[in-house]
């Protein structure tokens, strides 16, 4: 049985430069995903602008996330000191 995944996936990364690099890599490797959105997310309870994570938001209609693609996105995020989350 194929597990269903939400239509949005988040790649959580440590800084803006890394998020921009990963977003460009996603566009190059998987153009069918379209243009990712970059979002700055302040860490809970932190006021310092340096204490933020950057999200690469990937949106796909329906349950079109193949397990192989999610595994590749996990590896890409991990290679840049980040991780993937279902949204």
Coordinates of N, CA and C in Angstrom, one line a residue:
X1 N 0.8 -1.2 0.0 CA 0.0 0.0 0.0 C 0.9 1.2 0.0
X2 N 0.5 2.2 -0.8 CA 1.3 3.4 -1.0 C 0.8 4.4 0.1
X3 N 1.8 4.9 0.9 CA 1.4 5.9 1.9 C 1.2 7.3 1.3
X4 N 0.2 8.0 1.7 CA -0.2 9.3 1.2 C 0.6 10.4 2.0
X5 N 1.1 11.4 1.2 CA 1.8 12.5 1.8 C 1.1 13.8 1.5
X6 N 1.2 14.7 2.4 CA 0.6 16.0 2.2 C 1.1 16.7 0.9
X7 N 0.3 17.6 0.4 CA 0.7 18.3 -0.9 C 1.8 19.2 -0.7
X8 N 2.2 19.6 0.5 CA 3.3 20.5 0.8 C 4.4 19.7 1.6
X9 N 5.6 20.0 1.2 CA 6.8 19.5 1.9 C 7.7 20.7 2.2
X10 N 8.3 20.6 3.4 CA 9.2 21.7 3.8 C 10.6 21.1 3.9
X11 N 11.6 21.8 3.4 CA 13.0 21.5 3.6 C 13.5 22.6 4.6
X12 N 13.8 22.2 5.8 CA 14.2 23.1 6.8 C 15.8 23.2 6.8
X13 N 16.3 24.4 6.6 CA 17.7 24.6 6.4 C 18.2 25.7 7.4
X14 N 19.5 25.7 7.6 CA 20.1 26.6 8.7 C 20.2 28.1 8.3
X15 N 20.2 28.4 7.0 CA 20.4 29.8 6.7 C 19.9 30.1 5.3
X16 N 19.8 31.4 5.0 CA 19.2 31.8 3.7 C 20.0 31.4 2.5
X17 N 21.4 31.5 2.6 CA 22.2 31.1 1.5 C 22.0 29.6 1.1
X18 N 22.0 28.8 2.2 CA 21.8 27.4 2.0 C 20.4 27.1 1.4
X19 N 19.4 27.8 1.9 CA 18.0 27.6 1.3 C 18.0 28.0 -0.1
X20 N 18.6 29.1 -0.5 CA 18.6 29.5 -1.9 C 19.3 28.5 -2.8
X21 N 20.4 28.0 -2.3 CA 21.2 27.0 -3.0 C 20.4 25.7 -3.2
X22 N 19.7 25.3 -2.2 CA 18.9 24.0 -2.2 C 17.7 24.3 -3.2
X23 N 17.0 25.4 -3.1 CA 15.9 25.7 -3.9 C 16.3 25.7 -5.4
X24 N 17.5 26.3 -5.7 CA 18.0 26.2 -7.1 C 18.3 24.8 -7.5
X25 N 18.8 24.0 -6.6 CA 19.0 22.6 -6.9 C 17.7 21.8 -7.2
X26 N 16.7 22.1 -6.4 CA 15.4 21.5 -6.6 C 14.9 21.8 -8.0
X27 N 14.9 23.1 -8.4 CA 14.4 23.5 -9.7 C 15.2 22.8 -10.8
X28 N 16.5 22.7 -10.6 CA 17.3 22.1 -11.7 C 17.0 20.6 -11.8
X29 N 16.9 19.9 -10.6 CA 16.7 18.4 -10.6 C 15.3 18.0 -10.8
X30 N 14.4 18.8 -10.4 CA 12.9 18.4 -10.5 C 12.1 19.6 -11.0
X31 N 12.3 20.0 -12.2 CA 11.5 21.1 -12.7 C 10.0 21.0 -12.6
X32 N 9.5 19.7 -12.6 CA 8.1 19.5 -12.5 C 7.5 20.0 -11.1
X33 N 8.4 20.3 -10.2 CA 7.9 20.7 -8.9 C 7.6 22.2 -8.9
X34 N 8.0 22.9 -9.9 CA 7.8 24.4 -10.0 C 8.8 25.1 -9.1
X35 N 8.5 26.4 -9.0 CA 9.4 27.3 -8.2 C 9.1 27.2 -6.7
X36 N 10.1 26.8 -5.9 CA 9.8 26.7 -4.5 C 9.7 28.1 -3.8
X37 N 9.1 28.1 -2.7 CA 8.9 29.4 -1.9 C 10.0 29.3 -0.8
X38 N 10.7 30.4 -0.6 CA 11.6 30.5 0.6 C 10.9 31.3 1.7
X39 N 11.0 30.8 2.9 CA 10.3 31.4 4.0 C 11.3 31.4 5.2
X40 N 11.4 32.6 5.9 CA 12.3 32.6 7.1 C 11.4 32.3 8.2
X41 N 11.8 31.4 9.1 CA 11.1 31.0 10.3 C 11.9 31.2 11.5
X42 N 11.5 32.2 12.3 CA 12.2 32.5 13.6 C 12.0 31.3 14.5
X43 N 13.0 30.9 15.3 CA 12.9 29.9 16.2 C 12.0 30.3 17.4
X44 N 11.2 29.5 17.9 CA 10.3 29.9 19.0 C 11.1 30.5 20.2
X45 N 10.7 31.6 20.7 CA 11.3 32.3 21.8 C 12.6 33.0 21.5
X46 N 13.0 33.1 20.2 CA 14.2 33.7 19.9 C 13.9 35.1 19.2
X47 N 14.6 36.1 19.7 CA 14.4 37.5 19.1 C 15.5 37.8 18.1
X48 N 16.7 37.2 18.3 CA 17.8 37.5 17.5 C 17.6 37.0 16.0
X49 N 17.8 37.9 15.1 CA 17.6 37.6 13.6 C 18.5 36.4 13.2
X50 N 19.6 36.2 13.9 CA 20.5 35.1 13.5 C 19.9 33.8 13.8
X51 N 19.0 33.7 14.8 CA 18.4 32.5 15.3 C 17.1 32.2 14.5
X52 N 17.3 31.8 13.2 CA 16.2 31.6 12.3 C 16.6 30.4 11.5
X53 N 15.6 29.7 11.0 CA 15.7 28.6 10.0 C 15.1 29.2 8.8
X54 N 15.5 28.6 7.7 CA 14.9 28.9 6.4 C 14.2 27.7 5.8
X55 N 13.0 27.9 5.3 CA 12.2 26.8 4.7 C 12.2 26.9 3.2
X56 N 12.4 25.8 2.6 CA 12.1 25.7 1.1 C 10.8 25.0 1.0
X57 N 9.7 25.7 0.6 CA 8.4 25.1 0.6 C 8.1 24.6 -0.8
X58 N 7.8 23.3 -0.9 CA 7.5 22.7 -2.1 C 6.0 22.3 -2.1
X59 N 5.3 22.7 -3.1 CA 3.9 22.4 -3.2 C 3.6 21.6 -4.4
X60 N 2.7 20.5 -4.2 CA 2.4 19.7 -5.3 C 0.9 19.3 -5.1
X61 N 0.1 19.4 -6.1 CA -1.3 19.0 -6.0 C -1.5 17.5 -5.7
X62 N -2.5 17.2 -4.9 CA -2.8 15.8 -4.7 C -1.8 15.0 -3.9
X63 N -1.8 13.7 -4.1 CA -0.9 12.8 -3.4 C 0.2 12.4 -4.4
X64 N 0.9 13.3 -5.0 CA 1.8 13.0 -6.1 C 3.2 12.8 -5.7
X65 N 3.5 12.8 -4.4 CA 4.8 12.6 -3.9 C 5.2 11.2 -3.9
X66 N 6.1 10.8 -4.8 CA 6.6 9.4 -4.8 C 7.6 9.2 -3.7
X67 N 7.7 8.0 -3.1 CA 8.6 7.7 -2.0 C 10.0 8.0 -2.4
X68 N 10.4 7.7 -3.7 CA 11.8 7.9 -4.2 C 12.1 9.4 -4.2
X69 N 11.2 10.2 -4.5 CA 11.4 11.7 -4.5 C 11.6 12.2 -3.1
X70 N 10.7 11.7 -2.2 CA 10.9 12.1 -0.8 C 12.2 11.7 -0.2
X71 N 12.6 10.5 -0.6 CA 13.9 10.0 -0.1 C 15.1 10.9 -0.6
X72 N 14.9 11.3 -1.9 CA 16.0 12.2 -2.5 C 15.9 13.5 -1.9
X73 N 14.8 14.1 -1.5 CA 14.7 15.4 -0.9 C 15.2 15.3 0.6
X74 N 15.0 14.2 1.2 CA 15.6 13.9 2.6 C 17.1 14.0 2.5
X75 N 17.7 13.3 1.5 CA 19.1 13.3 1.3 C 19.7 14.7 1.0
X76 N 19.0 15.4 0.1 CA 19.4 16.8 -0.3 C 19.4 17.7 1.0
X77 N 18.3 17.7 1.8 CA 18.3 18.5 3.0 C 19.4 18.1 3.9
X78 N 19.6 16.8 4.2 CA 20.6 16.3 5.1 C 22.0 16.7 4.7
X79 N 22.2 16.7 3.4 CA 23.5 17.1 2.9 C 23.9 18.6 3.2
X80 N 22.8 19.4 3.5 CA 23.0 20.8 3.8 C 22.6 21.1 5.3
X81 N 22.8 20.1 6.2 CA 22.5 20.2 7.6 C 21.0 20.6 7.9
X82 N 20.1 20.0 7.1 CA 18.7 20.3 7.3 C 17.9 19.0 7.3
X83 N 16.6 19.1 7.2 CA 15.7 18.0 7.1 C 14.5 18.3 6.4
X84 N 13.7 17.3 6.1 CA 12.4 17.5 5.4 C 11.2 17.2 6.4
X85 N 10.2 18.0 6.2 CA 9.0 17.8 7.0 C 7.7 17.8 6.1
X86 N 6.7 17.0 6.5 CA 5.4 17.1 5.8 C 4.8 18.3 6.4
X87 N 4.0 19.0 5.5 CA 3.3 20.2 6.0 C 1.8 20.1 5.7

